[in-house]
Amino acid sequence: MTTPELPRAVLIANRGEIAVRIARTCREMGIRSIAVCSEVDAGARHVLACDEAVLLGGASPSESYLCAHAIIDAATRSGADAVHPGFGFLAEDPRFAQAVLDAGLRWIGPTPAVIAAMGDKLEAKRRMAAAGVPLVPGERIADDADPEGLREVAERVGFPLMVKAVAGGGGKGMRAVHTVDELPDAVASARREAEAAFGDDRLFLERLIARSRHVEVQIVGDQHGHLLHLFERECSIQRRHQKVVEESPSPGIDDEVRDVLTGAATTAARALGYTSAGTVEFILDEEVLARRRAGEDVPATDAVAFLEVNTRLQVEHPVTEQVVGIRDPATGMLEAIDLVRWQLLIAGGWSLPVTQEQLVTRGHAIEVRLYAEDVPAGFLPATGRLHAFEPALREGIRWDAGVAQGEDVSPHYDPMLAKVIATAPTRTEAATRLAAALQDTPLVGVATNRDLLVAVLRDATFLVGDTTTAYLEERLAVLQASGVPDEGSRARACLLATLHGALQAQQGSPALPTLPVGFCNTGVLWPQETFAGPDGDDWTVRLRGRRDGSLEGQVLRDVPAGFLDADGEVLLSARVRVHTLDRDTLDAEVDGRRQRVRIVGDPQGRVQVLGPGVVDLVRRPRFPSEAAERISGANRSPMPGSVVAVAVGAGDEVAEGQLLATVEAMKMEHRVTAGRAGTVTEVRVTAGQQVAGGEVLVVVDG
């Protein structure tokens, strides 16, 4: 038998937080790490985290992270003897895995044959059926299927259903369909997205279980036939079929269902001869689970159906690392696990270091995915520069971040900024810790889903474990409303931000640095700052110094322009006393209530006041620039991207909500629909054209 040997140098064929995380374990093990990067990622965090880096090519994934021959060339030129694919991009491409092996390099993952079998979701279903694993009904769509052929397949599968890509994962190439009329457009869109993300446009239909839980089991196998499961994770809270919140253990299952899940997962893995780390995913019927919780004698097997096998490390693997430990039989002490370390050991020929009986769980872990996205705009990916991003370091909190303060969030890649994981003895404590850590993190420059994540973690429905795949759809309006600061909190934040700015300006002024903030020898109350109100109105803050060193502060709505002491609706009037100022931290007392807050901002006038809670503000410029182009009936691109299809032409009559164009950005398609009914008077773009965020695509005259 070959003597086990660790890789000497690992090329990480990925970017972002997973590349940073793999590099960290390589460093701890004394293994050299080699990054690859696109032109726009030359200074990215994953490049800095590795020992060296190789430039691949242009910004688009096809020119860089999906360019297999360039990655293998980079590995050989840099002296790597192994390749770790991370997740996404080429991680589940069996041709890439085989090419790595053919180049004489080690592949850190399962065999190409297993990747190929499980990457084809229909082949995966066939194999799982043969192994006796329960399935969700589904059927392949022919590549040349016409509308009638689509209808026939759909009727056999049954509505509602999912259009799903045969290859890939991560929510790409997936569409929910409830009626036959929706099917052709959903298939066309999913086909384009699958081709762009995976280079494979094959699709199939699968029965949609409307109220279900998405629960998965972590598996690890070595080259000597040993196989372990590391219990389950629940990943039901999703948007656009992509996971947003993951946790372990699942709050919705009992021990008998857990045994069925882990048993089915190990059966599936043994049938495949699985090696390295992977995940077996299941759909659980919430109706069956609810009946079991109510005391009905319903078999646990009735709740469980196989979904797919992910032949790679999962985004949410830290949840398992945080709750699963190795119990030393001699001392009873628990040792933490590192799944990347295990992958490297397995690739080197080592046996798994533990038995199933030694693996135990402790406490509860919850992970959230912090995305750059505009939630109110329908979870549209956001771009921009992170002028402020300082992850809050707290007890029981783990940050796996792929970007750092000062970096740009590009439109070319997935918009995830970081994964944040909280671990605690109980689920409620983990949720509380995680919400607090998110709220203590300055984050300015791009729109994010932070407020939504905090709202989820504090939502009563979430806290009782009622977390099906329909959770976000059913609770979104309530969650968004709960995250909006009330008028008093916003007014107080405006006052503190104005005071902070005035104090900073005073400290930096060479003239009269001891002059009190708010001093005016004429006695006139001078306006200091104006902020955008929540309803498009103006909130003006005024400060006036008092003889005792305190200040009078006012926040007024809609003060007439051009008047220094004009009246508006008073939202807040308070006496303010400053205690300390330290860069971006202000300790001040407002009407006897003393608070220590952090205040950060960016050059575009965005301001964030943190503690307690988070209030986002926008300063109105003192000298507004010329208004953006105003075109009646303009329908604009929601973000920078590429036009993949234009659905209308000049002169067409369209209804409100009708599809006008489709824009692809961050590996997702975004539909631009008519804001009103009318006639198309201008079509300013063509398929394949690159567009900026806010650029006019189509004009509809109502």
XYZ file of C-alpha atoms in Angstrom:
702
model
C 0.000 0.000 0.000
C 1.233 3.488 -0.852
C 2.603 5.417 2.110
C 0.309 8.368 2.980
C 1.782 11.714 2.011
C 0.407 15.220 2.413
C 0.345 17.578 -0.567
C 3.290 19.982 -0.553
C 1.498 22.822 -2.372
C -2.240 23.161 -3.046
C -3.632 25.329 -5.826
C -7.056 26.627 -4.770
C -9.191 26.806 -7.911
C -11.643 29.324 -6.516
C -12.040 32.797 -5.040
C -13.762 34.585 -2.153
C -14.322 33.268 1.334
C -13.884 29.573 0.501
C -10.420 30.209 -0.957
C -9.497 32.187 2.174
C -10.822 29.400 4.387
C -8.887 26.642 2.525
C -5.705 28.719 2.639
C -6.072 29.053 6.410
C -6.100 25.289 6.939
C -3.210 24.815 4.500
C -1.134 27.284 6.500
C -1.989 25.528 9.771
C -0.847 22.224 8.244
C 2.355 23.683 6.785
C 1.159 23.292 3.197
C 1.919 26.025 0.651
C -1.240 27.593 -0.837
C -1.483 29.029 -4.351
C -4.313 31.326 -5.416
C -5.652 31.974 -8.886
C -7.337 35.227 -9.789
C -8.995 37.190 -12.544
C -7.852 40.667 -13.535
C -10.407 42.340 -11.251
C -9.403 40.098 -8.322
C -5.670 40.852 -8.424
C -5.821 42.568 -5.016
C -8.638 40.489 -3.540
C -8.563 39.013 -0.064
C -8.117 35.415 -1.228
C -5.001 36.436 -3.179
C -3.496 38.017 -0.076
C -4.415 34.982 2.040
C -2.328 32.593 -0.069
C 1.427 32.228 -0.307
C 1.428 33.095 -4.004
C -1.006 33.765 -6.818
C -1.323 33.224 -10.567
C -3.313 35.532 -12.862
C -5.767 33.599 -15.037
C -7.367 36.167 -17.339
C -10.298 38.513 -17.734
C -13.094 39.360 -15.326
C -15.757 36.991 -16.625
C -15.764 33.475 -15.126
C -15.331 31.945 -18.593
C -12.033 33.804 -18.922
C -10.803 32.929 -15.448
C -12.354 30.670 -12.816
C -14.130 28.460 -15.371
C -11.062 28.188 -17.630
C -9.906 24.668 -16.769
C -6.779 24.543 -18.936
C -5.543 27.878 -17.538
C -6.013 26.638 -13.952
C -4.138 23.388 -14.598
C -1.375 25.333 -16.347
C -1.195 27.627 -13.292
C -0.876 24.587 -11.028
C 1.983 23.057 -12.985
C 3.827 26.374 -13.425
C 3.596 27.198 -9.716
C 4.778 23.784 -8.533
C 1.476 22.684 -6.998
C 0.997 18.957 -6.552
C -2.723 19.137 -5.667
C -5.834 21.115 -6.586
C -8.689 21.993 -4.217
C -11.756 23.226 -6.134
C -13.696 24.781 -3.240
C -17.367 25.085 -4.225
C -18.999 26.528 -7.317
C -17.210 27.164 -10.615
C -15.463 23.872 -11.595
C -15.879 22.068 -8.263
C -18.414 19.591 -9.645
C -17.101 19.296 -13.201
C -15.881 15.702 -13.685
C -13.936 16.697 -16.813
C -11.909 19.169 -14.765
C -11.305 16.622 -12.008
C -10.083 14.093 -14.570
C -7.884 16.690 -16.273
C -6.268 17.463 -12.897
C -5.496 13.772 -12.386
C -4.263 13.383 -15.974
C -1.827 16.244 -15.328
C -0.267 14.205 -12.512
C -1.855 16.297 -9.754
C -3.937 15.179 -6.783
C -7.624 16.004 -6.853
C -8.975 16.982 -3.441
C -12.485 15.643 -3.783
C -14.424 12.545 -4.803
C -13.559 10.606 -7.956
C -14.494 12.013 -11.382
C -16.858 9.056 -11.887
C -18.828 9.881 -8.741
C -18.905 13.590 -9.626
C -20.224 12.741 -13.087
C -22.910 10.406 -11.747
C -24.122 12.835 -9.065
C -23.697 15.931 -11.248
C -26.285 14.444 -13.570
C -29.228 14.696 -11.216
C -31.270 12.177 -13.197
C -28.482 9.609 -13.023
C -28.234 10.378 -9.306
C -31.937 9.628 -8.904
C -31.561 6.359 -10.799
C -28.704 5.240 -8.570
C -30.468 6.266 -5.391
C -33.615 4.383 -6.429
C -31.488 1.275 -6.999
C -29.977 1.705 -3.523
C -33.446 1.971 -1.944
C -33.296 5.682 -1.072
C -36.762 7.406 -1.287
C -37.151 9.947 -4.130
C -39.169 12.972 -5.291
C -40.866 12.243 -8.671
C -39.115 13.851 -11.673
C -38.442 13.499 -15.399
C -35.912 14.811 -17.953
C -36.921 17.449 -20.537
C -35.771 16.701 -24.079
C -33.362 19.315 -25.454
C -35.664 19.941 -28.429
C -38.970 19.717 -26.531
C -41.727 21.890 -28.000
C -44.506 23.443 -25.862
C -46.689 20.360 -26.290
C -43.830 18.072 -25.230
C -43.184 20.236 -22.178
C -46.847 20.077 -21.229
C -46.900 16.268 -21.455
C -43.832 15.897 -19.209
C -45.231 18.413 -16.729
C -48.554 16.619 -16.479
C -46.800 13.316 -15.768
C -44.701 14.909 -12.998
C -47.619 16.972 -11.630
C -48.043 20.626 -10.644
C -46.658 22.530 -8.832
C -43.201 21.616 -10.052
C -39.615 22.800 -10.309
C -37.601 23.288 -13.471
C -34.064 22.234 -12.490
C -30.683 22.073 -14.177
C -29.322 18.553 -14.557
C -25.843 19.875 -13.730
C -24.630 22.275 -11.047
C -26.293 23.626 -7.948
C -26.460 26.755 -5.833
C -29.967 27.618 -7.000
C -28.832 28.273 -10.578
C -31.093 27.075 -13.393
C -34.092 26.588 -11.087
C -37.613 27.937 -11.522
C -40.848 27.199 -9.654
C -43.818 26.645 -11.997
C -47.450 26.508 -10.902
C -49.323 26.505 -14.241
C -48.625 25.172 -17.708
C -48.655 28.719 -19.133
C -45.580 29.621 -17.066
C -43.600 26.614 -18.273
C -42.079 27.689 -21.655
C -40.636 30.943 -20.299
C -39.344 29.228 -17.137
C -37.641 26.512 -19.195
C -36.020 29.014 -21.575
C -34.749 31.163 -18.716
C -33.449 28.209 -16.676
C -31.724 26.799 -19.764
C -29.841 30.056 -20.374
C -28.853 30.374 -16.731
C -27.660 26.756 -16.514
C -25.566 27.137 -19.663
C -23.986 30.341 -18.332
C -23.259 28.897 -14.873
C -22.273 25.299 -15.707
C -21.770 25.069 -19.468
C -24.612 22.510 -19.533
C -28.194 23.503 -20.389
C -29.923 20.162 -19.752
C -33.047 20.389 -17.577
C -35.562 18.201 -15.819
C -38.859 18.673 -14.002
C -39.405 17.648 -10.392
C -42.507 17.662 -8.200
C -42.529 20.684 -5.888
C -43.400 19.962 -2.269
C -44.719 23.408 -1.347
C -44.264 23.198 2.425
C -41.093 21.283 3.056
C -37.851 21.387 4.962
C -34.495 21.207 3.223
C -32.265 19.052 5.427
C -28.882 17.637 4.473
C -26.377 15.201 5.943
C -22.618 15.770 5.877
C -20.712 12.664 4.782
C -16.971 11.945 4.622
C -15.315 8.846 3.150
C -11.686 7.787 2.804
C -9.870 5.627 0.231
C -9.941 2.599 2.554
C -13.708 2.133 2.620
C -14.399 3.983 5.857
C -17.429 6.253 5.824
C -18.850 8.667 8.388
C -21.882 10.884 8.656
C -21.560 14.096 10.662
C -25.262 14.503 11.441
C -27.602 16.977 9.762
C -27.972 20.635 8.861
C -31.231 22.388 8.117
C -31.100 24.841 5.198
C -34.776 25.612 4.602
C -34.637 29.422 4.703
C -33.878 30.324 1.097
C -34.353 33.052 -1.479
C -34.267 32.301 -5.214
C -33.653 28.663 -4.180
C -30.351 29.688 -2.576
C -29.778 29.117 1.125
C -29.674 32.139 3.422
C -29.754 30.616 6.926
C -28.374 27.199 7.913
C -28.269 25.495 11.278
C -27.513 22.315 13.151
C -29.188 20.417 14.603
C -32.449 20.788 12.682
C -35.210 22.245 14.889
C -37.959 20.430 12.989
C -37.123 16.742 13.267
C -37.097 14.091 15.968
C -34.485 11.425 16.649
C -36.288 8.793 14.584
C -36.400 11.036 11.515
C -32.741 11.927 12.150
C -31.857 8.230 12.118
C -33.727 7.769 8.824
C -31.878 10.720 7.302
C -28.402 9.680 8.404
C -29.101 6.078 7.464
C -30.284 7.050 3.969
C -27.266 9.325 3.540
C -24.759 6.606 4.454
C -26.615 4.121 2.235
C -26.323 6.566 -0.657
C -22.634 7.243 0.019
C -21.775 3.534 0.287
C -23.596 2.815 -2.969
C -21.342 5.400 -4.619
C -18.091 4.353 -2.943
C -17.833 7.969 -1.854
C -14.488 9.521 -0.873
C -13.707 13.001 0.531
C -16.339 15.382 1.915
C -19.831 15.627 0.441
C -23.452 16.226 1.292
C -26.595 14.193 0.740
C -29.591 16.513 0.552
C -33.203 15.641 1.354
C -36.626 17.221 1.154
C -38.777 16.591 4.216
C -42.543 16.880 3.997
C -43.543 19.333 6.742
C -47.108 18.036 6.810
C -45.852 14.578 7.786
C -43.442 16.047 10.344
C -46.236 18.140 11.868
C -48.432 15.062 12.234
C -45.584 13.266 14.002
C -45.091 16.232 16.333
C -48.826 16.093 17.089
C -48.415 12.496 18.254
C -49.775 10.655 15.198
C -48.244 7.277 14.420
C -46.816 8.235 11.010
C -43.678 6.390 9.826
C -40.572 8.595 9.796
C -39.741 7.263 6.324
C -42.894 8.946 4.937
C -41.346 12.360 5.585
C -38.038 11.843 3.764
C -37.197 12.080 0.045
C -33.771 12.250 -1.615
C -32.939 15.486 -3.411
C -29.309 15.351 -4.582
C -25.696 14.693 -3.637
C -23.298 17.628 -3.638
C -19.864 16.212 -4.441
C -17.889 18.995 -2.789
C -17.500 20.982 0.382
C -20.693 22.911 1.083
C -20.940 26.645 1.772
C -22.522 25.809 5.117
C -19.888 23.291 6.293
C -18.829 25.563 9.238
C -22.146 24.781 10.948
C -21.088 21.147 11.185
C -17.561 22.048 12.303
C -19.012 24.124 15.140
C -21.334 21.476 16.611
C -19.690 18.127 15.827
C -16.710 17.040 17.907
C -14.546 13.970 18.542
C -14.872 12.520 22.029
C -11.682 11.075 23.451
C -12.777 7.792 25.092
C -10.008 8.058 27.688
C -10.556 11.626 28.870
C -14.060 12.422 27.630
C -12.709 15.662 26.123
C -14.000 16.915 22.803
C -11.741 17.800 19.873
C -12.977 20.116 17.118
C -13.012 18.939 13.504
C -11.768 20.689 10.368
C -13.372 19.307 7.221
C -10.764 20.853 4.908
C -8.014 19.171 6.954
C -9.831 15.867 6.593
C -10.100 16.404 2.836
C -6.343 16.974 2.618
C -5.589 13.917 4.753
C -7.907 11.724 2.675
C -6.363 12.976 -0.575
C -2.956 12.066 0.884
C -4.047 8.485 1.527
C -4.761 8.622 5.278
C -7.659 6.807 6.903
C -10.337 8.812 8.667
C -9.034 9.604 12.153
C -12.214 8.635 14.055
C -15.063 6.150 14.191
C -18.751 6.987 13.966
C -19.175 6.267 17.679
C -16.614 8.929 18.618
C -18.529 11.712 16.845
C -20.909 13.649 19.073
C -22.771 16.949 18.854
C -22.738 19.788 21.358
C -24.871 22.923 21.466
C -26.370 24.654 18.470
C -24.879 26.569 15.526
C -26.570 28.966 13.114
C -24.967 30.392 9.985
C -26.226 33.307 7.893
C -24.987 34.355 4.480
C -24.302 38.062 4.342
C -25.024 39.103 0.756
C -24.524 42.346 -1.136
C -28.096 42.641 -2.318
C -31.079 44.969 -2.289
C -33.808 43.066 -0.449
C -36.689 45.543 -1.065
C -35.870 45.472 -4.787
C -36.419 41.725 -4.915
C -33.008 40.540 -3.642
C -31.194 42.150 -6.558
C -27.407 41.737 -6.247
C -25.665 45.000 -5.353
C -22.262 46.347 -6.324
C -19.994 49.056 -5.000
C -17.069 49.692 -2.674
C -17.094 48.564 0.949
C -16.057 51.817 2.580
C -16.730 50.328 6.012
C -16.720 46.632 6.907
C -15.417 45.666 10.347
C -16.737 42.256 11.459
C -17.695 42.307 15.135
C -15.550 39.838 17.071
C -17.600 38.286 19.854
C -17.540 35.146 21.955
C -19.026 32.248 19.990
C -18.948 34.101 16.631
C -17.025 32.927 13.568
C -16.600 35.033 10.427
C -15.656 33.421 7.098
C -15.306 36.520 4.921
C -14.267 36.807 1.295
C -13.926 40.593 1.126
C -12.351 43.288 3.257
C -12.948 46.964 3.932
C -11.978 49.078 0.931
C -12.604 46.329 -1.647
C -15.072 46.516 -4.513
C -18.006 44.129 -4.836
C -17.897 43.129 -8.490
C -20.905 42.376 -10.730
C -19.044 39.374 -12.174
C -19.318 36.931 -9.257
C -21.576 35.692 -6.482
C -22.574 38.582 -4.156
C -21.836 36.798 -0.861
C -19.635 38.962 1.380
C -19.251 36.593 4.316
C -20.695 33.745 6.308
C -21.304 34.496 9.969
C -21.691 31.570 12.359
C -22.823 31.671 15.986
C -22.441 28.758 18.387
C -24.080 28.533 21.811
C -25.493 25.946 24.228
C -29.042 26.585 22.942
C -30.630 27.616 19.658
C -32.125 30.810 21.095
C -28.747 31.905 22.484
C -27.084 31.241 19.127
C -29.705 33.363 17.350
C -29.325 36.184 19.884
C -25.528 36.181 19.611
C -25.643 36.183 15.838
C -28.138 39.040 15.594
C -26.040 41.155 17.983
C -22.823 40.470 16.056
C -24.460 41.513 12.795
C -25.795 44.716 14.328
C -22.396 45.571 15.806
C -20.692 45.353 12.401
C -20.150 48.638 10.498
C -21.117 47.954 6.895
C -21.328 50.885 4.455
C -20.925 51.150 0.698
C -23.274 48.544 -0.753
C -26.799 47.436 0.030
C -26.859 44.198 2.051
C -29.355 41.752 3.517
C -28.090 42.420 7.065
C -31.378 43.948 8.310
C -33.336 40.986 6.970
C -30.994 38.491 8.631
C -31.325 40.247 11.996
C -35.114 40.311 11.597
C -35.137 36.566 10.872
C -32.991 35.758 13.905
C -35.357 37.721 16.167
C -38.593 36.560 14.557
C -40.910 34.578 16.815
C -41.761 32.165 13.995
C -38.081 31.420 13.434
C -37.384 31.052 17.139
C -40.019 28.330 17.539
C -38.456 26.448 14.600
C -41.239 26.940 12.050
C -38.733 27.218 9.195
C -39.970 25.604 6.003
C -38.789 26.473 2.497
C -41.804 28.794 2.317
C -40.641 30.798 5.363
C -39.219 33.842 3.567
C -42.065 34.011 1.087
C -44.633 33.874 3.875
C -42.839 36.165 6.346
C -40.983 38.631 4.116
C -43.341 41.594 4.537
C -43.381 41.182 8.326
C -39.607 40.782 8.484
C -38.932 43.846 6.349
C -41.322 45.967 8.402
C -39.719 44.844 11.660
C -36.319 45.984 10.449
C -37.386 49.579 9.768
C -36.288 52.024 12.524
C -39.146 53.949 14.103
C -39.324 57.725 13.726
C -37.812 58.398 17.136
C -34.809 56.131 16.535
C -34.182 57.681 13.120
C -34.438 61.231 14.465
C -32.033 60.421 17.289
C -29.605 58.862 14.788
C -29.765 62.001 12.607
C -28.976 64.161 15.643
C -26.023 62.009 16.727
C -24.631 61.814 13.175
C -24.793 65.596 12.859
C -23.137 66.085 16.233
C -20.402 63.594 15.335
C -19.719 65.356 12.040
C -19.596 68.764 13.717
C -17.183 67.525 16.390
C -14.941 65.918 13.791
C -14.899 69.132 11.768
C -14.096 71.156 14.886
C -11.163 68.900 15.822
C -9.758 69.149 12.331
C -10.095 72.919 12.043
C -6.968 75.042 12.545
C -9.110 78.125 13.267
C -10.687 78.568 16.717
C -10.442 74.869 17.675
C -11.819 75.618 21.145
C -14.993 77.271 19.810
C -17.993 75.261 21.110
C -20.019 73.286 18.594
C -23.197 75.183 17.787
C -21.778 78.587 18.763
C -23.208 81.560 16.869
C -22.596 85.122 17.988
C -25.819 86.377 16.379
C -27.993 83.950 18.307
C -29.427 82.532 15.070
C -30.035 78.786 15.063
C -27.972 77.487 12.136
C -28.911 74.324 10.235
C -26.085 71.788 10.376
C -27.160 68.780 8.288
C -30.069 67.586 6.184
C -30.854 63.903 5.676
C -33.198 62.043 3.358
C -36.322 61.017 5.249
C -37.922 57.577 4.829
C -40.713 58.961 2.623
C -38.567 61.125 0.353
C -38.886 64.140 2.641
C -36.063 66.142 4.256
C -35.033 65.879 7.909
C -32.960 68.868 9.007
C -30.843 68.845 12.178
C -29.902 72.062 14.014
C -27.540 72.504 16.925
C -27.093 75.501 19.218
C -24.516 75.793 21.996
C -25.500 76.627 25.596
C -23.486 78.426 28.246
C -23.209 75.284 30.401
C -21.412 73.413 27.598
C -24.414 71.377 26.503
C -26.276 71.851 23.220
C -29.846 72.249 22.093
C -30.622 69.883 19.246
C -33.606 69.852 16.923
C -34.660 67.527 14.127
C -37.298 69.050 11.834
C -39.159 67.681 8.858
C -39.431 69.722 5.618
C -37.763 72.977 6.599
C -38.320 75.504 3.766
C -35.175 75.870 1.678
C -33.161 79.087 2.000
C -34.314 80.025 5.522
C -31.807 79.783 8.341
C -34.376 79.764 11.135
C -37.537 78.667 9.360
C -39.855 76.263 11.125
C -40.764 72.739 10.154
C -42.470 69.858 11.897
C -40.436 69.129 15.032
C -39.540 65.438 15.200
C -37.117 65.731 18.101
C -36.048 68.520 20.440
C -33.482 67.606 23.059
C -30.651 68.777 25.255
C -27.377 67.100 24.297
C -24.156 66.705 26.249
C -20.991 65.207 24.742
C -18.847 62.964 26.944
C -16.168 61.533 24.616
C -15.308 61.344 20.929
C -12.949 58.697 19.579
C -12.589 58.616 15.784
C -15.872 56.945 14.772
C -17.251 56.446 18.302
C -19.353 59.044 20.071
C -20.388 58.919 23.733
C -23.220 61.428 24.189
C -26.231 62.096 26.376
C -29.556 63.031 24.759
C -32.186 64.221 27.245
C -30.537 62.241 30.039
C -30.133 59.030 28.030
C -26.446 58.312 27.539
C -25.341 56.141 24.618
C -22.111 55.063 23.018
C -22.602 54.746 19.247
C -20.423 54.130 16.219
C -20.913 56.375 13.207
C -19.358 55.505 9.848
C -19.963 56.779 6.345
C -18.767 56.950 2.761
C -18.061 59.719 0.209
C -21.545 59.334 -1.309
C -23.167 60.661 1.871
C -24.303 57.324 3.272
C -24.081 57.230 7.064
C -24.590 54.342 9.469
C -25.305 54.758 13.172
C -24.783 51.562 15.195
C -25.956 50.833 18.707
C -28.491 49.923 19.808
C -29.715 48.693 16.444
C -28.574 49.997 13.071
C -29.926 53.116 11.366
C -28.866 53.867 7.791
C -29.015 57.505 6.713
C -28.259 59.473 3.553
C -26.974 63.034 3.806
C -28.506 65.499 1.398
C -25.716 67.339 -0.457
C -25.391 71.058 0.290
C -25.062 71.737 -3.432
C -27.100 69.082 -5.262
C -25.716 67.925 -8.596
C -27.775 67.977 -11.760
C -30.649 65.514 -11.600
C -30.276 62.235 -13.428
C -31.789 61.907 -16.852
C -35.562 61.977 -16.424
C -37.460 60.018 -19.022
C -41.138 59.294 -18.632
C -41.796 55.578 -19.027
C -38.116 54.603 -18.778
C -37.411 51.029 -17.681
C -33.874 50.744 -16.393
C -31.362 48.012 -15.661
C -31.468 47.172 -11.944
C -27.675 46.763 -11.854
C -24.582 46.484 -14.071
C -24.702 43.400 -16.266
C -25.184 41.931 -19.716
C -28.430 41.941 -21.700
C -29.201 38.319 -22.561
C -32.560 38.866 -24.261
C -34.848 41.662 -25.443
C -38.495 40.615 -25.544
C -40.094 43.625 -27.300
C -39.568 45.954 -30.210
C -40.476 49.553 -30.980
C -44.205 49.904 -31.587
C -45.224 46.890 -29.508
C -48.155 47.250 -27.125
C -47.291 45.936 -23.650
C -49.213 45.332 -20.444
C -48.047 46.388 -17.009
C -45.646 43.759 -15.670
C -44.881 42.314 -19.123
C -41.294 41.167 -19.718
C -39.240 43.721 -21.652
C -35.660 42.462 -21.298
C -33.513 40.070 -19.289
C -30.214 41.151 -17.727
C -27.625 38.697 -16.389
C -25.428 39.719 -13.466
C -23.623 37.807 -10.714
C -24.544 34.499 -12.397
C -28.284 35.227 -12.085
C -30.893 36.428 -14.566
C -33.026 39.483 -13.722
C -36.289 40.255 -15.500
C -37.001 43.878 -16.389
C -40.755 44.312 -16.717
C -42.976 47.176 -17.842
C -43.826 49.590 -15.065
C -47.037 50.523 -16.859
C -49.106 49.542 -19.876
C -48.496 51.380 -23.143
C -46.564 51.469 -26.393
C -42.844 50.755 -26.687
C -41.339 53.928 -28.149
C -37.642 53.094 -27.726
C -35.515 49.981 -27.343
C -32.027 51.189 -26.469
C -30.210 47.869 -26.078
C -29.555 44.619 -27.899
C -28.773 41.116 -26.671
C -25.150 40.779 -25.586
C -24.748 44.462 -24.724
C -23.118 45.462 -21.421
C -25.176 47.961 -19.424
C -24.637 50.070 -16.318
C -26.890 50.070 -13.281
C -29.766 52.479 -13.888
C -29.204 52.593 -17.655
C -32.389 52.962 -19.732
C -33.227 49.750 -21.586
C -36.745 50.268 -22.927
C -39.098 53.263 -22.932
C -42.861 52.665 -22.718
C -45.202 55.583 -23.433
C -48.392 55.240 -21.429
